[in-house]
């Protein structure tokens, strides 16, 4: 049986034979490329995922589907409000960094489409005085932490390394790789910046049939930020099938991983406080959260459900639950999820064992495709199909030792979601929040910043407000970026 015939037979038995509708009209080279794509798709898995996603959605919509949601238990959550605890956690976390036990995992698969840019979101310039893109801010925070750990734990300069694993998607991989290379990896050693790609899944009709994007190509979409787990097991290059993110972590003897999303300009990359808290709690997985701003805020919330942790969408919380308060007068369901997580590498290695139990979520979308009758391209005006996604927090209910740390929103969370001028979660609010934080850093260090003066402090100068002793007693009258401590004098 020829390889094409066996491929066809596989798709026929999977009920997806329609993908060969135009096979005989394709040129030999088109047939070769198309056969490669079809061979790489695990069509039986796609069918399983579709069935599970549909039945899970129906189940979730059943009134008695779930255990009731409960607020987070006291013993599994804490807050950065206590200065004493924060100092203890920071020391534990920074020591783990100094010992080379910490890596960072960045989920950077998104494009800035809503921002009016087709470039990867991490390349976006939010309009800071320095015009640094998000990737650069994050790279410089890593560099600063490496230096801080060396200084505080008496390590030789250049000896502490925090490897950075950057997960891209099909549309952002090439541009991200080129952006890092063209910017000399923002001062980091290229061998410690590992760029990899999340998987994709075919787009389906509402009935679970795979859609053709063209006569010789299946329509595919990234598998959601929860695709990160499978992506850590995928080969980093076709040449070496045994080299994956997980084997790379093992080779480097990494024990702890901080994972976060690219679009938060205030993110504390490899935050020693969060690392130290999670390590002290002996958590295998932890989530950093911010308190909801108001009861009905549209944000997913970390809760407990049937003795397990999970994230519920704001639409799943009743008005009464959303407004419920605890004995301190705070919202009972306030732990806003910000896609900022801690894992032990042992935990990441265990996920494969239960991943098949997880149901993908259905996103109904307008998906361009080829009409199987006419062969014409169709651009639908209303949702005609589905993309299947997994969310990074879908693993939470399976975690044995889970912990939650609540942090201050104005210090750690300012997401970039919307087009300029929207007025919330847009480039202007990101810029405002970052510059306001830098003003607080200076004032806490004993400086005065005149009204209207905007000073941007490079993360290479200060990671979280430390190292600014020299500004004490100074009054800043000029705006501008500061790339080294000596440059503060020019703004007085």
CSV table of N, CA and C in Angstrom, one decimal, residues 146-147 149-151 154-161:
chain,number,residue,atom,x,y,z
A,146,UNK,N,20.2,38.5,38.2
A,146,UNK,CA,21.4,37.7,38.2
A,146,UNK,C,22.5,38.4,38.9
A,147,UNK,N,22.6,39.7,38.7
A,147,UNK,CA,23.6,40.5,39.4
A,147,UNK,C,23.4,40.6,40.9
A,149,UNK,N,21.8,38.5,42.8
A,149,UNK,CA,22.0,37.2,43.4
A,149,UNK,C,23.5,37.0,43.6
A,150,UNK,N,24.3,37.4,42.6
A,150,UNK,CA,25.8,37.4,42.7
A,150,UNK,C,26.3,38.2,43.8
A,151,UNK,N,25.8,39.4,43.9
A,151,UNK,CA,26.3,40.4,45.0
A,151,UNK,C,25.9,39.9,46.4
A,154,UNK,N,27.7,36.5,47.2
A,154,UNK,CA,29.1,36.5,47.0
A,154,UNK,C,29.6,35.5,45.9
A,155,UNK,N,28.9,35.6,44.8
A,155,UNK,CA,29.2,34.7,43.7
A,155,UNK,C,30.0,35.5,42.6
A,156,UNK,N,30.9,34.8,41.9
A,156,UNK,CA,31.7,35.6,40.9
A,156,UNK,C,30.8,36.2,39.8
A,157,UNK,N,31.2,37.4,39.3
A,157,UNK,CA,30.4,38.1,38.3
A,157,UNK,C,30.2,37.2,37.1
A,158,UNK,N,28.9,37.1,36.6
A,158,UNK,CA,28.7,36.3,35.4
A,158,UNK,C,28.4,34.9,35.7
A,159,UNK,N,28.4,34.5,37.0
A,159,UNK,CA,28.3,33.0,37.3
A,159,UNK,C,26.9,32.6,37.5
A,160,UNK,N,26.0,33.6,37.8
A,160,UNK,CA,24.6,33.2,38.1
A,160,UNK,C,23.8,33.3,36.8
A,161,UNK,N,23.1,32.3,36.4
A,161,UNK,CA,22.3,32.3,35.2
A,161,UNK,C,20.8,31.9,35.5
